[in-house]
Amino acid sequence: GHPDVLASLRRQGGRRLVHLINATGRRRYLDTLTPVRDLCIRLEAASRPARVWQASCGRELEWRGRDGGIEIELPELVDYDVIVVED
């Protein structure tokens, strides 16, 4: 992942929530952010997810199976977002 992106994984019922925070502003947090582009998120997964989407806009996200898990492609992270992985 990107060194200036903070990530937290939570489970909510039959889905996983990946909370992402863009911390590129450092001391100017949420004042001057540089969008992070083409972010790849890797998660362990025993099966194919039913749906993967970006909570801020409802957009379906591209993903692929890889080495016992999935890789999710996030085109852009401006400030904060949640990626929802429905099992």
Coordinates of C-alpha atoms in Angstrom, one line a residue:
G1 CA 0.0 0.0 0.0
H2 CA 0.8 3.7 0.0
P3 CA 2.8 4.9 3.0
D4 CA 0.5 7.9 3.6
V5 CA -2.7 5.9 3.6
L6 CA -4.0 4.7 7.0
A7 CA -6.2 1.6 6.8
S8 CA -8.5 -0.2 9.2
L9 CA -10.5 -3.4 8.7
R10 CA -13.8 -4.0 10.4
R11 CA -16.4 -6.8 10.1
Q12 CA -20.1 -5.9 10.0
G13 CA -22.5 -8.8 9.6
G14 CA -21.7 -10.5 6.3
R15 CA -19.4 -7.9 5.0
R16 CA -16.0 -6.4 5.6
L17 CA -15.4 -2.6 5.7
V18 CA -12.0 -1.2 4.8
H19 CA -11.7 2.3 6.2
L20 CA -9.1 4.4 4.3
I21 CA -7.7 7.8 5.3
N22 CA -5.4 9.8 3.1
A23 CA -2.8 11.3 5.4
T24 CA -0.6 13.0 2.7
G25 CA -1.3 16.4 4.4
R26 CA 0.9 15.4 7.4
R27 CA 0.6 18.4 9.8
R28 CA -1.8 20.1 7.5
Y29 CA -4.2 17.1 7.9
L30 CA -7.3 17.5 5.8
D31 CA -6.1 20.9 4.7
T32 CA -3.8 20.2 1.8
L33 CA -4.2 16.6 0.6
T34 CA -2.7 15.0 -2.5
P35 CA -5.1 12.4 -4.0
V36 CA -3.6 8.9 -3.9
R37 CA -4.3 7.2 -7.2
D38 CA -4.4 3.5 -8.3
L39 CA -4.4 2.1 -4.8
C40 CA -4.3 -1.7 -4.5
I41 CA -5.9 -3.2 -1.4
R42 CA -5.2 -6.9 -0.6
L43 CA -7.4 -9.0 1.7
E44 CA -7.5 -12.6 2.6
A45 CA -10.6 -14.3 1.3
A46 CA -11.7 -17.9 1.4
S47 CA -14.4 -17.3 -1.3
R48 CA -15.4 -14.9 -4.0
P49 CA -17.1 -11.8 -2.7
A50 CA -20.6 -11.1 -3.8
R51 CA -20.0 -7.4 -4.3
V52 CA -17.1 -4.9 -3.8
W53 CA -18.0 -1.2 -3.8
Q54 CA -16.9 2.3 -2.7
A55 CA -19.2 3.7 0.0
S56 CA -18.7 7.4 -0.9
C57 CA -20.2 7.0 -4.4
G58 CA -21.7 3.5 -4.6
R59 CA -19.3 2.6 -7.5
E60 CA -18.6 -1.1 -8.0
L61 CA -14.8 -1.7 -7.8
E62 CA -12.6 -4.0 -9.9
W63 CA -11.1 -6.9 -8.0
R64 CA -9.3 -10.2 -8.8
G65 CA -8.5 -13.3 -6.9
R66 CA -4.8 -13.8 -6.0
D67 CA -2.9 -16.1 -3.7
G68 CA -5.7 -17.0 -1.3
G69 CA -7.2 -13.6 -1.2
I70 CA -8.4 -10.7 -3.4
E71 CA -6.9 -7.5 -4.7
I72 CA -9.2 -4.5 -5.0
E73 CA -8.3 -1.6 -7.3
L74 CA -9.3 1.9 -6.0
P75 CA -8.8 4.5 -8.7
E76 CA -8.5 7.5 -6.3
L77 CA -8.6 8.3 -2.6
V78 CA -9.0 12.0 -1.9
D79 CA -9.6 12.1 1.9
Y80 CA -11.6 9.3 3.5
D81 CA -13.5 6.4 2.1
V82 CA -14.8 3.0 3.0
I83 CA -14.5 0.0 0.7
V84 CA -17.3 -2.5 1.3
V85 CA -16.7 -6.2 0.6
E86 CA -19.9 -8.2 0.8
D87 CA -19.4 -12.0 1.4

